[in-house]
Amino acid sequence: MQIAITRKMFLVDLFLIEGVIPRARAERLKAMTIEGADHARIDYPATPGAADGNVAFRASGLAPPDKVADVALCFDFGADGSDRRPLAALNPWFLTGPSDDSTVALLLGRLALDQAAERHPKVLDLGGRERSGPIQLQGQLRDADLTVFDLMPGDNVDVVGDAHQLSRHFAPESFDYVISTSVFEHLMMPWRVATEINRVLKTGGMAFVSSHQSLGLHELPSDYWRFSDSAWRVLFSEPSGFRVVATNQNGAMALIPHQRRSSEHGDERAIGFESSSVLAQKTGDTRATWPVEPEDLGLDRYPI
């Protein structure tokens, strides 16, 4: 295997290509370019060195559907020659939509195995209050022993409290899974909450968190953060007591400013994502600490 394409996505005229190059081959790579695109960006390496020895890359940009045949990924290996990969010919082909999320699939697959073995896992939903109707992920948990934790009371909330102080509400290693959907962007100190999740999660248990990578401000004034797939690898790293199993970004979008500046011309064509997520496994106790309480910050709390 010289170069493997692991994901390919077209949404209207935005494209995203992800792949890996074996390390021995990557050491000879002189340049990587994209031909024929209106605008393109290459991240190489896209992630830190993988344990399997491969080097990951990510290419994204703007390519109108009627011009896809003109776009190609080009790899220059110097004296070893070049490798030109037309986008229209790349395989495997994945056409993904805004709701596709591989981390959710992995989470539900793991839960299905637990249920098939008649283990009734204990699941904590962090920030799982129903604010605008039933939460889809909660409905997919079926036989799990679900506890809903939220800063505000609600019809489906079991325990009211602050996620920054999660371990004050639950004993160590109380849960097999901790999930959180569209909450981390509203947390003052998400790095502290990651360590709190570690404390209430059983060793070997799984944490699933989804939030936003690109989205307009909402639920003001308590909208603090946005998360790329790389951000999850920091929050759920080895010092925090985790191993990242998978990350995902979906809902590709172009970000268009209301006021254009010549210095930023073309930036709006770079790909952003509505959502990003992580599935991480607890490998041991956290070594990270952050001795700051939310009230020390003097900020407004999440609105009702």
XYZ file of N, CA and C in Angstrom, residues 35-197:
489
model
N -4.283 20.110 -7.674
C -4.440 20.757 -8.973
C -5.911 20.900 -9.315
N -6.273 22.026 -9.909
C -7.606 22.190 -10.482
C -8.672 22.696 -9.548
N -8.392 22.865 -8.256
C -9.401 23.358 -7.321
C -9.419 24.882 -7.312
N -10.589 25.473 -7.051
C -10.674 26.919 -6.928
C -9.927 27.402 -5.692
N -9.990 26.617 -4.647
C -9.291 26.947 -3.404
C -9.029 25.638 -2.672
N -7.875 25.509 -2.052
C -7.545 24.243 -1.391
C -6.623 24.481 -0.219
N -6.700 23.562 0.717
C -5.817 23.585 1.877
C -5.374 22.162 2.168
N -4.098 21.985 2.519
C -3.565 20.674 2.864
C -2.991 20.730 4.272
N -3.407 19.791 5.110
C -2.827 19.633 6.442
C -2.017 18.342 6.442
N -0.706 18.479 6.630
C 0.162 17.307 6.603
C 1.330 17.526 7.551
N 1.507 16.645 8.555
C 0.569 15.571 8.886
C -0.689 16.122 9.538
N -1.802 15.430 9.343
C -3.082 15.905 9.852
C -3.227 15.635 11.340
N -2.584 14.578 11.826
C -2.644 14.209 13.237
C -1.251 13.796 13.669
N -1.016 13.716 14.966
C 0.282 13.229 15.432
C 0.562 11.827 14.912
N 1.813 11.411 14.973
C 2.216 10.105 14.459
C 1.363 8.974 14.981
N 0.862 8.146 14.091
C 0.001 7.032 14.473
C 0.832 5.825 14.885
N 0.238 5.007 15.750
C 0.949 3.836 16.242
C 1.224 2.825 15.143
N 0.404 2.859 14.080
C 0.587 1.879 13.010
C 1.678 2.293 12.020
N 2.349 3.411 12.289
C 3.448 3.817 11.428
C 3.039 4.640 10.233
N 1.739 4.897 10.061
C 1.276 5.704 8.943
C 1.290 7.190 9.294
N 1.381 8.037 8.286
C 1.301 9.484 8.456
C 0.019 9.950 7.766
N -0.843 10.622 8.530
C -2.143 11.022 8.004
C -2.065 12.379 7.316
N -2.915 12.554 6.300
C -3.035 13.861 5.657
C -4.504 14.186 5.455
N -4.777 15.484 5.313
C -6.140 15.948 5.058
C -6.067 17.059 4.018
N -6.895 16.964 3.001
C -6.957 17.987 1.964
C -8.405 18.440 1.826
N -8.620 19.741 1.777
C -9.981 20.257 1.661
C -9.974 21.490 0.773
N -11.149 21.833 0.282
C -11.227 23.015 -0.559
C -12.534 23.132 -1.302
N -12.493 23.899 -2.373
C -13.676 24.217 -3.165
C -13.480 23.674 -4.570
N -14.419 22.827 -5.006
C -14.352 22.245 -6.351
C -15.768 22.058 -6.864
N -16.256 22.929 -7.721
C -17.611 22.785 -8.248
C -17.837 21.388 -8.823
N -19.005 20.787 -8.585
C -19.253 19.415 -9.034
C -18.950 19.166 -10.503
N -19.185 20.156 -11.370
C -18.929 19.944 -12.797
C -17.449 20.044 -13.146
N -16.609 20.365 -12.139
C -15.167 20.468 -12.375
C -14.375 19.416 -11.588
N -15.093 18.478 -10.965
C -14.415 17.483 -10.136
C -13.378 16.705 -10.943
N -13.690 16.423 -12.202
C -12.772 15.645 -13.027
C -11.442 16.354 -13.239
N -11.413 17.676 -12.995
C -10.190 18.441 -13.206
C -9.317 18.528 -11.956
N -9.825 18.029 -10.828
C -9.114 18.165 -9.561
C -8.350 16.882 -9.255
N -7.112 17.030 -8.785
C -6.298 15.851 -8.461
C -5.380 16.158 -7.291
N -5.152 15.143 -6.460
C -4.130 15.192 -5.419
C -2.815 14.754 -6.039
N -1.771 15.517 -5.830
C -0.474 15.196 -6.441
C 0.599 15.070 -5.353
N 1.337 13.972 -5.398
C 2.388 13.692 -4.433
C 3.722 13.641 -5.182
N 4.670 14.442 -4.734
C 5.994 14.483 -5.363
C 6.995 13.789 -4.442
N 7.522 12.657 -4.896
C 8.483 11.896 -4.108
C 9.906 12.062 -4.634
N 10.158 13.164 -5.316
C 11.499 13.463 -5.802
C 11.974 12.439 -6.805
N 13.138 11.856 -6.550
C 13.717 10.878 -7.476
C 12.849 9.639 -7.612
N 11.957 9.403 -6.633
C 11.078 8.238 -6.692
C 9.855 8.460 -7.573
N 9.741 9.678 -8.134
C 8.620 9.938 -9.035
C 7.455 10.610 -8.337
N 6.388 10.765 -9.079
C 5.204 11.435 -8.567
C 4.006 10.506 -8.625
N 2.984 10.874 -7.882
C 1.753 10.086 -7.814
C 0.594 11.063 -7.913
N -0.186 10.999 -9.004
C -1.298 11.918 -9.220
C -2.603 11.166 -9.050
N -3.457 11.636 -8.121
C -4.716 10.957 -7.819
C -5.904 11.859 -8.156
N -6.568 11.666 -9.315
C -7.765 12.455 -9.621
C -8.854 12.198 -8.581
N -9.500 13.263 -8.110
C -10.545 13.092 -7.105
C -11.675 12.209 -7.606
N -12.002 12.321 -8.880
C -13.126 11.554 -9.414
C -12.855 10.056 -9.420
N -11.576 9.650 -9.313
C -11.240 8.230 -9.391
C -10.879 7.628 -8.040
N -10.850 8.435 -6.984
C -10.423 7.920 -5.683
C -11.442 6.948 -5.108
N -10.939 5.889 -4.507
C -11.770 4.900 -3.818
C -11.119 4.593 -2.481
N -11.884 4.178 -1.458
C -13.339 4.058 -1.489
C -14.042 5.415 -1.509
N -15.286 5.391 -1.930
C -16.083 6.599 -2.055
C -17.080 6.659 -0.904
N -17.023 7.717 -0.120
C -17.987 7.923 0.943
C -18.692 9.246 0.682
N -19.985 9.195 0.455
C -20.779 10.414 0.329
C -21.468 10.611 1.669
N -21.066 11.620 2.425
C -21.552 11.761 3.788
C -22.434 12.972 3.920
N -23.386 12.885 4.799
C -24.292 13.980 5.070
C -24.038 14.568 6.443
N -24.732 15.648 6.792
C -24.467 16.338 8.050
C -24.686 15.481 9.288
N -25.510 14.424 9.220
C -25.803 13.626 10.412
C -24.873 12.440 10.572
N -24.011 12.162 9.596
C -23.124 11.006 9.689
C -22.074 11.235 10.763
N -21.906 10.278 11.661
C -20.949 10.434 12.746
C -20.420 9.061 13.115
N -19.187 8.780 12.756
C -18.611 7.475 13.019
C -18.432 7.216 14.503
N -18.218 8.261 15.298
C -18.058 8.053 16.728
C -19.360 7.585 17.373
N -20.497 8.121 16.908
C -21.789 7.653 17.407
C -21.978 6.182 17.062
N -21.624 5.807 15.841
C -21.762 4.404 15.420
C -20.914 3.484 16.294
N -19.689 3.897 16.602
C -18.833 3.093 17.467
C -19.400 2.993 18.879
N -19.927 4.107 19.380
C -20.533 4.110 20.706
C -21.716 3.154 20.765
N -22.630 3.266 19.808
C -23.817 2.418 19.817
C -23.451 0.954 19.576
N -22.418 0.714 18.771
C -21.965 -0.658 18.560
C -21.452 -1.278 19.841
N -20.711 -0.513 20.611
C -20.186 -1.007 21.890
C -21.325 -1.272 22.876
N -22.293 -0.361 22.915
C -23.449 -0.560 23.781
C -24.250 -1.800 23.378
N -24.356 -2.025 22.066
C -25.079 -3.206 21.581
C -24.397 -4.498 22.036
N -23.078 -4.513 22.040
C -22.347 -5.691 22.520
C -22.596 -5.913 24.005
N -22.624 -4.829 24.774
C -22.914 -4.950 26.203
C -24.305 -5.523 26.428
N -25.254 -5.014 25.667
C -26.626 -5.463 25.842
C -26.806 -6.910 25.389
N -26.102 -7.297 24.313
C -26.172 -8.679 23.845
C -25.620 -9.639 24.890
N -24.645 -9.176 25.672
C -24.060 -9.995 26.733
C -24.843 -9.848 28.040
N -25.989 -9.175 27.973
C -26.868 -8.963 29.120
C -26.174 -8.211 30.249
N -25.234 -7.344 29.873
C -24.664 -6.393 30.825
C -25.482 -5.118 30.715
N -26.017 -4.612 31.722
C -26.849 -3.404 31.657
C -25.990 -2.223 32.100
N -25.290 -1.621 31.146
C -24.307 -0.586 31.493
C -24.956 0.637 32.122
N -24.223 1.236 33.034
C -24.656 2.485 33.647
C -24.109 3.644 32.818
N -25.016 4.502 32.381
C -24.668 5.606 31.487
C -25.033 6.924 32.151
N -24.106 7.857 32.130
C -24.362 9.207 32.613
C -24.432 10.145 31.425
N -25.551 10.855 31.282
C -25.700 11.870 30.237
C -25.435 13.221 30.879
N -24.332 13.828 30.490
C -23.884 15.086 31.071
C -24.508 16.249 30.309
N -25.392 16.992 30.979
C -26.091 18.092 30.316
C -27.224 17.606 29.445
N -27.876 16.511 29.863
C -28.879 15.858 29.015
C -30.308 16.319 29.223
N -30.512 17.515 29.762
C -31.877 18.024 29.962
C -32.573 18.248 28.625
N -33.833 17.856 28.544
C -34.618 18.089 27.335
C -35.060 19.550 27.310
N -34.487 20.307 26.377
C -34.832 21.717 26.247
C -35.739 21.971 25.054
N -35.637 21.119 24.045
C -36.439 21.333 22.831
C -36.904 19.987 22.272
N -37.436 19.152 23.144
C -37.934 17.854 22.714
C -36.982 16.727 23.091
N -37.372 15.478 22.832
C -36.556 14.314 23.191
C -35.179 14.367 22.532
N -34.168 13.884 23.250
C -32.806 13.838 22.743
C -32.591 12.516 22.021
N -32.182 12.589 20.755
C -32.090 11.403 19.909
C -31.181 10.336 20.499
N -30.008 10.727 20.989
C -29.069 9.739 21.492
C -29.623 9.022 22.716
N -30.339 9.729 23.569
C -30.942 9.066 24.725
C -31.920 7.989 24.287
N -32.667 8.262 23.217
C -33.627 7.287 22.719
C -32.984 6.048 22.140
N -31.681 6.111 21.801
C -30.982 4.973 21.228
C -30.286 4.111 22.279
N -30.383 4.486 23.545
C -29.674 3.743 24.586
C -30.440 2.515 25.074
N -31.732 2.490 24.850
C -32.589 1.338 25.145
C -32.388 0.784 26.551
N -31.732 -0.361 26.708
C -31.692 -1.059 27.986
C -30.651 -0.531 28.964
N -29.994 0.541 28.627
C -28.968 1.081 29.521
C -29.609 1.695 30.764
N -28.877 1.665 31.867
C -29.284 2.309 33.115
C -28.822 3.763 33.032
N -29.736 4.652 32.618
C -29.383 6.034 32.270
C -29.639 6.989 33.427
N -28.641 7.820 33.728
C -28.774 8.922 34.681
C -28.513 10.220 33.933
N -29.452 11.159 34.031
C -29.310 12.452 33.358
C -28.902 13.499 34.390
N -27.800 14.182 34.099
C -27.219 15.186 34.979
C -27.246 16.528 34.263
N -27.690 17.578 34.940
C -27.760 18.882 34.282
C -27.654 19.989 35.324
N -27.211 21.158 34.864
C -27.107 22.317 35.733
C -28.476 22.830 36.145
N -29.483 22.568 35.307
C -30.835 23.026 35.558
C -31.773 21.840 35.750
N -32.811 21.983 36.582
C -33.799 20.904 36.714
C -34.637 20.789 35.447
N -35.180 19.618 35.215
C -36.038 19.362 34.058
C -36.777 18.066 34.243
N -37.771 17.820 33.398
C -38.609 16.627 33.545
C -37.800 15.333 33.482
N -36.725 15.317 32.693
C -35.949 14.091 32.544
C -34.641 14.126 33.328
N -34.414 15.153 34.151
C -33.158 15.306 34.882
C -33.230 14.542 36.201
N -32.224 13.712 36.454
C -32.164 12.928 37.693
C -31.353 13.615 38.779
N -30.274 14.269 38.407
C -29.390 14.920 39.367
C -29.055 16.315 38.842
N -29.200 17.322 39.697
C -28.888 18.699 39.327
C -27.533 19.067 39.933
N -26.648 19.613 39.111
C -25.342 20.007 39.605
C -24.486 20.573 38.497
N -23.276 20.968 38.850
C -22.329 21.576 37.929
C -21.349 20.511 37.453
N -21.159 20.409 36.144
C -20.257 19.402 35.583
C -18.824 19.588 36.046
N -18.448 20.810 36.400
C -17.098 21.061 36.899
C -16.866 20.406 38.259
N -17.950 19.993 38.911
C -17.883 19.373 40.232
C -18.565 18.006 40.223
N -18.434 17.320 39.109
C -19.148 16.058 38.896
C -18.843 15.032 39.986
N -17.578 14.956 40.384
C -17.192 13.930 41.363
C -17.731 14.209 42.761
N -18.318 15.369 42.987
C -18.978 15.634 44.266
C -20.367 14.995 44.317
N -20.895 14.641 43.160
C -22.254 14.086 43.079
C -22.263 12.569 42.917
N -21.154 11.999 42.422
C -21.115 10.563 42.178
C -19.818 9.973 42.719
N -19.909 8.743 43.170
C -18.733 8.046 43.692
C -17.762 7.730 42.556
N -16.480 7.524 42.869
C -15.516 7.153 41.822
C -15.941 5.889 41.094
N -15.700 5.883 39.783
C -15.960 4.729 38.923
C -17.412 4.245 39.027
N -18.345 5.186 38.939
C -19.773 4.858 39.037
C -20.394 4.426 37.713
N -19.773 4.817 36.578
C -20.440 4.638 35.293
C -19.555 3.897 34.293
N -20.245 3.154 33.405
C -19.563 2.478 32.295
C -19.381 3.416 31.105
N -20.305 4.370 30.960
C -20.260 5.330 29.865
C -20.636 6.707 30.402
N -19.981 7.731 29.857
C -20.407 9.115 30.062
C -20.577 9.737 28.688
N -21.744 10.316 28.427
C -22.011 10.938 27.137
C -22.388 12.397 27.355
N -22.117 13.216 26.359
C -22.479 14.627 26.434
C -22.636 15.168 25.023
N -23.768 15.792 24.757
C -24.078 16.289 23.418
C -24.376 17.780 23.459
N -23.631 18.550 22.695
C -23.846 19.995 22.547
C -23.855 20.707 23.900
N -22.871 20.356 24.725
C -22.748 20.954 26.050
C -21.369 21.573 26.251
N -20.316 20.943 25.739
C -18.958 21.368 26.053
C -18.668 22.798 25.617
N -19.355 23.299 24.591
C -19.115 24.680 24.185
C -19.612 25.665 25.239
N -20.485 25.203 26.142
C -21.050 26.060 27.179
C -20.364 25.882 28.532
N -19.330 25.084 28.598
C -18.609 24.858 29.846
C -17.478 25.873 29.985
N -17.374 26.496 31.149
C -16.316 27.475 31.354
C -14.939 26.852 31.212
N -14.775 25.657 31.776
C -13.467 25.004 31.818
C -13.612 23.552 31.363
N -13.738 23.290 30.079
C -13.965 21.915 29.614
C -12.820 20.964 29.961
N -11.595 21.493 30.091
C -10.470 20.642 30.462
C -10.666 20.070 31.867
N -11.260 20.851 32.763
C -11.541 20.344 34.104
C -12.659 19.307 34.065
N -13.671 19.539 33.239
C -14.770 18.586 33.143
C -14.275 17.249 32.598
N -13.308 17.268 31.678
C -12.735 16.013 31.177
C -12.135 15.195 32.317
N -11.462 15.858 33.250
C -10.883 15.131 34.380
C -11.962 14.670 35.354
N -13.041 15.434 35.481
C -14.153 15.013 36.329
C -14.851 13.788 35.747
N -14.982 13.756 34.419
C -15.538 12.559 33.763
C -14.665 11.355 34.079
